[in-house]
Structures are given as structure tokens and as C-alpha cells.
PDB file of C-alpha atoms and ligand atoms in Angstrom:
ATOM      1  CA  UNK A   1      94.748  62.291   7.762  1.00  0.00           C
ATOM      2  CA  UNK A   2      96.664  64.969   5.559  1.00  0.00           C
ATOM      3  CA  UNK A   3      99.493  64.606   3.596  1.00  0.00           C
ATOM      4  CA  UNK A   4     102.140  67.130   2.552  1.00  0.00           C
ATOM      5  CA  UNK A   5     104.612  67.011  -0.303  1.00  0.00           C
ATOM      6  CA  UNK A   6     106.688  69.929   0.119  1.00  0.00           C
ATOM      7  CA  UNK A   7     108.666  69.841  -2.943  1.00  0.00           C
ATOM      8  CA  UNK A   8     107.441  68.486  -6.067  1.00  0.00           C
ATOM      9  CA  UNK A   9     107.343  69.093  -9.697  1.00  0.00           C
ATOM     10  CA  UNK A  10     104.050  67.732 -10.650  1.00  0.00           C
ATOM     11  CA  UNK A  11     100.427  67.215  -8.723  1.00  0.00           C
ATOM     12  CA  UNK A  12      99.830  64.611  -6.291  1.00  0.00           C
ATOM     13  CA  UNK A  13      98.724  61.327  -6.964  1.00  0.00           C
ATOM     14  CA  UNK A  14      95.933  61.512  -4.560  1.00  0.00           C
ATOM     15  CA  UNK A  15      94.144  64.852  -5.254  1.00  0.00           C
ATOM     16  CA  UNK A  16      93.379  65.622  -1.762  1.00  0.00           C
ATOM     17  CA  UNK A  17      96.638  65.434  -0.641  1.00  0.00           C
ATOM     18  CA  UNK A  18      98.733  68.867  -0.217  1.00  0.00           C
ATOM     19  CA  UNK A  19     101.682  69.369  -2.899  1.00  0.00           C
ATOM     20  CA  UNK A  20     103.954  72.471  -3.023  1.00  0.00           C
ATOM     21  CA  UNK A  21     104.473  72.368  -6.975  1.00  0.00           C
ATOM     22  CA  UNK A  22     107.715  73.948  -7.977  1.00  0.00           C
ATOM     23  CA  UNK A  23     108.147  76.221 -10.829  1.00  0.00           C
ATOM     24  CA  UNK A  24     110.576  78.548 -12.365  1.00  0.00           C
ATOM     25  CA  UNK A  25     109.121  82.114 -12.485  1.00  0.00           C
ATOM     26  CA  UNK A  26     109.000  82.374 -16.456  1.00  0.00           C
ATOM     27  CA  UNK A  27     107.088  79.121 -16.286  1.00  0.00           C
ATOM     28  CA  UNK A  28     105.048  79.959 -13.714  1.00  0.00           C
ATOM     29  CA  UNK A  29     103.839  83.258 -15.277  1.00  0.00           C
ATOM     30  CA  UNK A  30     102.955  81.544 -18.256  1.00  0.00           C
ATOM     31  CA  UNK A  31     100.883  78.911 -16.386  1.00  0.00           C
ATOM     32  CA  UNK A  32      98.896  81.509 -14.331  1.00  0.00           C
ATOM     33  CA  UNK A  33      98.098  83.192 -17.862  1.00  0.00           C
ATOM     34  CA  UNK A  34      96.914  79.945 -19.837  1.00  0.00           C
ATOM     35  CA  UNK A  35      93.489  79.100 -19.534  1.00  0.00           C
ATOM     36  CA  UNK A  36      93.455  75.466 -19.536  1.00  0.00           C
ATOM     37  CA  UNK A  37      95.611  75.298 -16.614  1.00  0.00           C
ATOM     38  CA  UNK A  38      93.636  77.259 -14.202  1.00  0.00           C
ATOM     39  CA  UNK A  39      92.165  74.085 -12.631  1.00  0.00           C
ATOM     40  CA  UNK A  40      95.187  72.664 -11.572  1.00  0.00           C
ATOM     41  CA  UNK A  41      96.477  75.734 -10.329  1.00  0.00           C
ATOM     42  CA  UNK A  42      93.585  76.304  -8.161  1.00  0.00           C
ATOM     43  CA  UNK A  43      93.802  72.905  -6.637  1.00  0.00           C
ATOM     44  CA  UNK A  44      97.432  73.219  -5.669  1.00  0.00           C
ATOM     45  CA  UNK A  45     100.184  75.197  -3.927  1.00  0.00           C
ATOM     46  CA  UNK A  46     103.532  76.298  -5.161  1.00  0.00           C
ATOM     47  CA  UNK A  47     106.977  77.306  -4.551  1.00  0.00           C
ATOM     48  CA  UNK A  48     108.653  79.877  -7.143  1.00  0.00           C
ATOM     49  CA  UNK A  49     112.286  80.371  -7.666  1.00  0.00           C
ATOM     50  CA  UNK A  50     115.432  80.452  -9.924  1.00  0.00           C
ATOM     51  CA  UNK A  51     117.296  76.889  -9.783  1.00  0.00           C
ATOM     52  CA  UNK A  52     121.075  77.436  -9.523  1.00  0.00           C
ATOM     53  CA  UNK A  53     121.277  75.089 -12.888  1.00  0.00           C
ATOM     54  CA  UNK A  54     118.912  77.315 -14.896  1.00  0.00           C
ATOM     55  CA  UNK A  55     120.323  80.685 -14.253  1.00  0.00           C
ATOM     56  CA  UNK A  56     119.626  82.320 -17.715  1.00  0.00           C
ATOM     57  CA  UNK A  57     118.626  85.728 -17.734  1.00  0.00           C
ATOM     58  CA  UNK A  58     118.852  86.502 -14.101  1.00  0.00           C
ATOM     59  CA  UNK A  59     117.368  90.019 -14.471  1.00  0.00           C
ATOM     60  CA  UNK A  60     113.984  88.899 -15.976  1.00  0.00           C
ATOM     61  CA  UNK A  61     113.917  85.815 -13.618  1.00  0.00           C
ATOM     62  CA  UNK A  62     114.373  88.143 -10.578  1.00  0.00           C
ATOM     63  CA  UNK A  63     111.594  90.808 -12.087  1.00  0.00           C
ATOM     64  CA  UNK A  64     109.236  87.903 -12.991  1.00  0.00           C
ATOM     65  CA  UNK A  65     109.741  86.458  -9.342  1.00  0.00           C
ATOM     66  CA  UNK A  66     109.137  89.454  -7.647  1.00  0.00           C
ATOM     67  CA  UNK A  67     106.008  90.136  -9.536  1.00  0.00           C
ATOM     68  CA  UNK A  68     104.470  86.600  -8.618  1.00  0.00           C
ATOM     69  CA  UNK A  69     105.317  86.222  -4.952  1.00  0.00           C
ATOM     70  CA  UNK A  70     102.501  88.304  -3.834  1.00  0.00           C
ATOM     71  CA  UNK A  71     100.224  85.451  -4.838  1.00  0.00           C
ATOM     72  CA  UNK A  72      98.765  83.632  -2.007  1.00  0.00           C
ATOM     73  CA  UNK A  73      98.931  80.136  -3.998  1.00  0.00           C
ATOM     74  CA  UNK A  74     102.693  80.809  -3.841  1.00  0.00           C
ATOM     75  CA  UNK A  75     103.537  79.619  -0.305  1.00  0.00           C
ATOM     76  CA  UNK A  76     107.244  79.537  -0.724  1.00  0.00           C
ATOM     77  CA  UNK A  77     110.348  80.966  -2.619  1.00  0.00           C
ATOM     78  CA  UNK A  78     112.587  78.477  -4.282  1.00  0.00           C
ATOM     79  CA  UNK A  79     113.920  75.936  -5.118  1.00  0.00           C
ATOM     80  CA  UNK A  80     116.990  78.502  -4.563  1.00  0.00           C
ATOM     81  CA  UNK A  81     120.346  77.670  -3.690  1.00  0.00           C
ATOM     82  CA  UNK A  82     124.253  76.421  -4.547  1.00  0.00           C
ATOM     83  CA  UNK A  83     125.581  73.472  -6.851  1.00  0.00           C
ATOM     84  CA  UNK A  84     129.020  72.957  -7.425  1.00  0.00           C
ATOM     85  CA  UNK A  85     128.041  70.760 -10.334  1.00  0.00           C
ATOM     86  CA  UNK A  86     126.175  73.501 -12.046  1.00  0.00           C
ATOM     87  CA  UNK A  87     127.501  75.370 -15.258  1.00  0.00           C
ATOM     88  CA  UNK A  88     127.144  78.915 -13.580  1.00  0.00           C
ATOM     89  CA  UNK A  89     129.846  80.246 -11.525  1.00  0.00           C
ATOM     90  CA  UNK A  90     129.350  80.055  -7.507  1.00  0.00           C
ATOM     91  CA  UNK A  91     129.651  83.832  -7.376  1.00  0.00           C
ATOM     92  CA  UNK A  92     126.633  84.272  -9.669  1.00  0.00           C
ATOM     93  CA  UNK A  93     124.927  81.758  -8.084  1.00  0.00           C
ATOM     94  CA  UNK A  94     125.563  83.407  -4.778  1.00  0.00           C
ATOM     95  CA  UNK A  95     124.370  86.587  -6.049  1.00  0.00           C
ATOM     96  CA  UNK A  96     121.080  85.084  -7.296  1.00  0.00           C
ATOM     97  CA  UNK A  97     120.557  83.191  -4.029  1.00  0.00           C
ATOM     98  CA  UNK A  98     121.004  86.168  -1.875  1.00  0.00           C
ATOM     99  CA  UNK A  99     118.419  88.093  -4.143  1.00  0.00           C
ATOM    100  CA  UNK A 100     116.049  85.425  -3.612  1.00  0.00           C
ATOM    101  CA  UNK A 101     116.635  85.196  -0.064  1.00  0.00           C
ATOM    102  CA  UNK A 102     116.187  88.799   0.502  1.00  0.00           C
ATOM    103  CA  UNK A 103     112.871  88.346  -1.446  1.00  0.00           C
ATOM    104  CA  UNK A 104     111.575  85.724   0.796  1.00  0.00           C
ATOM    105  CA  UNK A 105     112.257  87.748   3.771  1.00  0.00           C
ATOM    106  CA  UNK A 106     110.101  90.599   2.057  1.00  0.00           C
ATOM    107  CA  UNK A 107     107.249  88.589   1.309  1.00  0.00           C
ATOM    108  CA  UNK A 108     107.576  86.445   4.672  1.00  0.00           C
ATOM    109  CA  UNK A 109     107.615  83.161   2.906  1.00  0.00           C
ATOM    110  CA  UNK A 110     109.788  80.224   3.561  1.00  0.00           C
ATOM    111  CA  UNK A 111     113.145  79.451   1.197  1.00  0.00           C
ATOM    112  CA  UNK A 112     113.026  75.988  -0.425  1.00  0.00           C
ATOM    113  CA  UNK A 113     117.084  75.387  -0.709  1.00  0.00           C
ATOM    114  CA  UNK A 114     118.605  73.038  -3.242  1.00  0.00           C
ATOM    115  CA  UNK A 115     122.244  72.431  -2.215  1.00  0.00           C
ATOM    116  CA  UNK A 116     125.072  70.096  -3.645  1.00  0.00           C
ATOM    117  CA  UNK A 117     128.431  69.640  -2.274  1.00  0.00           C
ATOM    118  CA  UNK A 118     128.126  73.655  -0.780  1.00  0.00           C
ATOM    119  CA  UNK A 119     126.978  72.857   2.937  1.00  0.00           C
ATOM    120  CA  UNK A 120     130.033  75.409   4.142  1.00  0.00           C
ATOM    121  CA  UNK A 121     128.458  78.035   1.482  1.00  0.00           C
ATOM    122  CA  UNK A 122     125.019  77.569   2.667  1.00  0.00           C
ATOM    123  CA  UNK A 123     125.647  78.032   6.168  1.00  0.00           C
ATOM    124  CA  UNK A 124     127.994  80.804   6.097  1.00  0.00           C
ATOM    125  CA  UNK A 125     124.832  82.409   3.758  1.00  0.00           C
ATOM    126  CA  UNK A 126     122.516  81.930   6.858  1.00  0.00           C
ATOM    127  CA  UNK A 127     124.676  83.177   9.412  1.00  0.00           C
ATOM    128  CA  UNK A 128     125.216  86.517   7.253  1.00  0.00           C
ATOM    129  CA  UNK A 129     121.401  86.733   6.202  1.00  0.00           C
ATOM    130  CA  UNK A 130     120.207  85.876   9.567  1.00  0.00           C
ATOM    131  CA  UNK A 131     116.564  85.053   8.004  1.00  0.00           C
ATOM    132  CA  UNK A 132     113.445  85.516   9.931  1.00  0.00           C
ATOM    133  CA  UNK A 133     111.613  82.954   7.534  1.00  0.00           C
ATOM    134  CA  UNK A 134     112.547  79.386   7.653  1.00  0.00           C
ATOM    135  CA  UNK A 135     115.156  77.701   5.373  1.00  0.00           C
ATOM    136  CA  UNK A 136     114.357  74.339   4.015  1.00  0.00           C
ATOM    137  CA  UNK A 137     116.828  72.364   2.289  1.00  0.00           C
ATOM    138  CA  UNK A 138     115.002  69.792   0.213  1.00  0.00           C
ATOM    139  CA  UNK A 139     116.231  66.544  -0.854  1.00  0.00           C
ATOM    140  CA  UNK A 140     118.339  66.020   2.021  1.00  0.00           C
ATOM    141  CA  UNK A 141     120.784  62.583   1.637  1.00  0.00           C
ATOM    142  CA  UNK A 142     123.758  63.399   3.633  1.00  0.00           C
ATOM    143  CA  UNK A 143     125.010  61.582   6.798  1.00  0.00           C
ATOM    144  CA  UNK A 144     123.879  62.167  10.511  1.00  0.00           C
ATOM    145  CA  UNK A 145     126.665  64.386  11.150  1.00  0.00           C
ATOM    146  CA  UNK A 146     125.727  67.081   8.795  1.00  0.00           C
ATOM    147  CA  UNK A 147     121.968  66.755   9.758  1.00  0.00           C
ATOM    148  CA  UNK A 148     122.989  67.605  13.113  1.00  0.00           C
ATOM    149  CA  UNK A 149     125.174  70.499  12.235  1.00  0.00           C
ATOM    150  CA  UNK A 150     122.149  71.983   9.942  1.00  0.00           C
ATOM    151  CA  UNK A 151     119.753  71.292  12.479  1.00  0.00           C
ATOM    152  CA  UNK A 152     122.059  73.096  15.002  1.00  0.00           C
ATOM    153  CA  UNK A 153     121.913  76.355  12.353  1.00  0.00           C
ATOM    154  CA  UNK A 154     118.252  76.162  12.308  1.00  0.00           C
ATOM    155  CA  UNK A 155     117.471  74.478   8.981  1.00  0.00           C
ATOM    156  CA  UNK A 156     114.590  72.620   8.547  1.00  0.00           C
ATOM    157  CA  UNK A 157     115.421  69.247   6.347  1.00  0.00           C
ATOM    158  CA  UNK A 158     113.127  67.835   3.715  1.00  0.00           C
ATOM    159  CA  UNK A 159     113.529  63.841   2.984  1.00  0.00           C
ATOM    160  CA  UNK A 160     112.233  61.825  -0.025  1.00  0.00           C
ATOM    161  CA  UNK A 161     112.486  57.938  -0.938  1.00  0.00           C
ATOM    162  CA  UNK A 162     116.070  57.768  -0.214  1.00  0.00           C
ATOM    163  CA  UNK A 163     117.584  58.875   2.929  1.00  0.00           C
ATOM    164  CA  UNK A 164     120.319  58.107   5.410  1.00  0.00           C
ATOM    165  CA  UNK A 165     118.549  56.899   8.743  1.00  0.00           C
ATOM    166  CA  UNK A 166     120.901  58.732  11.147  1.00  0.00           C
ATOM    167  CA  UNK A 167     120.061  61.835   9.367  1.00  0.00           C
ATOM    168  CA  UNK A 168     116.394  61.350   9.630  1.00  0.00           C
ATOM    169  CA  UNK A 169     116.666  60.723  13.081  1.00  0.00           C
ATOM    170  CA  UNK A 170     118.708  63.669  13.905  1.00  0.00           C
ATOM    171  CA  UNK A 171     115.797  65.876  12.341  1.00  0.00           C
ATOM    172  CA  UNK A 172     113.028  64.282  13.996  1.00  0.00           C
ATOM    173  CA  UNK A 173     110.540  65.080  15.452  1.00  0.00           C
ATOM    174  CA  UNK A 174     110.456  68.774  14.372  1.00  0.00           C
ATOM    175  CA  UNK A 175     112.733  69.580  11.867  1.00  0.00           C
ATOM    176  CA  UNK A 176     111.384  67.133   9.146  1.00  0.00           C
ATOM    177  CA  UNK A 177     109.524  67.613   5.965  1.00  0.00           C
ATOM    178  CA  UNK A 178     108.408  65.213   3.523  1.00  0.00           C
ATOM    179  CA  UNK A 179     108.655  65.199  -0.685  1.00  0.00           C
ATOM    180  CA  UNK A 180     108.682  63.536  -3.690  1.00  0.00           C
ATOM    181  CA  UNK A 181     110.720  66.085  -5.714  1.00  0.00           C
ATOM    182  CA  UNK A 182     111.030  64.761  -9.304  1.00  0.00           C
ATOM    183  CA  UNK A 183     109.940  61.310  -8.778  1.00  0.00           C
ATOM    184  CA  UNK A 184     106.603  60.178 -10.239  1.00  0.00           C
ATOM    185  CA  UNK A 185     105.703  58.499  -6.780  1.00  0.00           C
ATOM    186  CA  UNK A 186     102.892  58.831  -4.207  1.00  0.00           C
ATOM    187  CA  UNK A 187     103.956  61.006  -1.294  1.00  0.00           C
ATOM    188  CA  UNK A 188     102.211  58.689   1.061  1.00  0.00           C
ATOM    189  CA  UNK A 189     104.802  55.935   0.131  1.00  0.00           C
ATOM    190  CA  UNK A 190     107.316  58.045   1.390  1.00  0.00           C
ATOM    191  CA  UNK A 191     105.575  58.935   4.554  1.00  0.00           C
ATOM    192  CA  UNK A 192     105.247  55.569   5.381  1.00  0.00           C
ATOM    193  CA  UNK A 193     108.982  54.580   4.529  1.00  0.00           C
ATOM    194  CA  UNK A 194     110.192  57.540   6.848  1.00  0.00           C
ATOM    195  CA  UNK A 195     107.564  56.491   9.446  1.00  0.00           C
ATOM    196  CA  UNK A 196     109.184  52.946   9.556  1.00  0.00           C
ATOM    197  CA  UNK A 197     112.744  53.791   9.430  1.00  0.00           C
ATOM    198  CA  UNK A 198     111.854  55.728  12.863  1.00  0.00           C
ATOM    199  CA  UNK A 199     109.500  53.015  14.130  1.00  0.00           C
ATOM    200  CA  UNK A 200     107.015  55.606  14.713  1.00  0.00           C
ATOM    201  CA  UNK A 201     103.076  55.182  14.391  1.00  0.00           C
ATOM    202  CA  UNK A 202     101.830  56.394  11.341  1.00  0.00           C
ATOM    203  CA  UNK A 203      99.186  58.604  12.723  1.00  0.00           C
ATOM    204  CA  UNK A 204     101.850  60.375  15.095  1.00  0.00           C
ATOM    205  CA  UNK A 205     104.158  60.737  11.997  1.00  0.00           C
ATOM    206  CA  UNK A 206     101.810  62.384   9.976  1.00  0.00           C
ATOM    207  CA  UNK A 207     100.558  64.698  12.715  1.00  0.00           C
ATOM    208  CA  UNK A 208     103.953  65.709  13.530  1.00  0.00           C
ATOM    209  CA  UNK A 209     104.629  66.557   9.581  1.00  0.00           C
ATOM    210  CA  UNK A 210     101.282  68.554   9.736  1.00  0.00           C
ATOM    211  CA  UNK A 211     102.752  70.253  12.737  1.00  0.00           C
ATOM    212  CA  UNK A 212     105.917  71.055  11.154  1.00  0.00           C
ATOM    213  CA  UNK A 213     104.036  72.201   8.216  1.00  0.00           C
ATOM    214  CA  UNK A 214     102.589  74.776  10.228  1.00  0.00           C
ATOM    215  CA  UNK A 215     105.843  75.482  11.722  1.00  0.00           C
ATOM    216  CA  UNK A 216     107.434  76.907   8.595  1.00  0.00           C
ATOM    217  CA  UNK A 217     104.280  78.881   8.027  1.00  0.00           C
ATOM    218  CA  UNK A 218     102.871  76.927   4.829  1.00  0.00           C
ATOM    219  CA  UNK A 219      99.436  75.973   6.602  1.00  0.00           C
TER     220      UNK A 219
HETATM  221 ZN1  LIG B   1     113.038  69.853  -7.368  1.00  0.00          ZN
END
């Protein structure tokens, strides 16, 4: 069985599991250029983007991002999004988000989204852009009602260690992805928790997640 971690900040516990490790474009560039990091880079997949908390020098960040996205190891753009708790104003966040959403369209790679307290904004953004690439909301911990609303708008939702069971049921089977994010935990543990919460056999669950990974174009 193959296990996929759609959003993490560190390599997987089991080297054979497939992790999409997230980097800021500036850091990604330095990792790719540094000799000692080449091995871990070869073994993993990556997402690269500008997080709403870390919009610093947006013009340079976007330029670096654009220069990296052709790399086959980078399989998704993000995490990008809206966060009402971030220092940066929502209008600047929106500009950076739209720029990244357009880059995701240009390179035909899915967009991984960080969204905090800005659900109407993210739904409005999707209606405005009408993307061809999948939009994946990572770390989803909202309720069932919100999950239904997002699935109806065509989003994928990625779940981690803690989640709302009704929301999980709303996205199962074909809109669900799995992640560890910044937790130093085994992705297999998250798989087990989700499969148990759904009362689904682990083999069936694992197979379905692989289908969904293919569905978002990562495999
Ligand atoms: Zn993250």
C-alpha cells in the first residue's frame, strides 16, 4: 500500500511514503542550490508558494516562484490563501493569491490553499478565476455544513490528525486528501484515524486516497 501526505513541512517518517513537502520560493531556491540537500530533494515531491503569513517582498517571491514552477519535483503551487489573522492586509493577500492561482493555471499544477476565517473570500475567488486545476484546502477542521458547501464548489479538502467527523463524511470518498502539515507524526497514523472514523477498511481507504491523488494530478 502506498501512503500520500499531500501537505507537510518535513520528509515522511517512512521513506517509502510519498510526501509533498512545502517550501517558500526563496527557501526552495536555496535548498535546490545547496549540495548537501540534493539527496532529500531527489526522494520527495514539493509544493512551493507564498503563505499569507509570510508575504515579505512579494515581487521577488513571485519572481522566484515563477522560475521554480517548471521543475517536475514541484507538483503543486501553495500554500497560498487568505488568513484573517495574518498581519498583511486582506487586499494584499488577495493580490498575491490571485497571482499564484494564475501561475497554477499556467503550469497546470494544483493549488494548495491555506484558509483561515475567509471562506466566502475563497469561494468568491474560485468563482472569479474558474480554475482548470484542482484547488485543495489543506488542514480542514471546519464542520460538515461548510465541507458540503466547499465540495459543491468543487474544492478538495485535506484532513490531518484532528477533524470534524461530519465534514469527513461529506468529502468521502472522492474529495478527500490526507496530510500531517507541521506535525512530526507518521502519515499512516492519520490514515488510520480517518479510516476508523469512516468505518472503512484500511485497504479500501488507502486505495481511494491514491485515486484522489491521481484525481488532483499529482501521480
Ligand atoms: Zn502547512
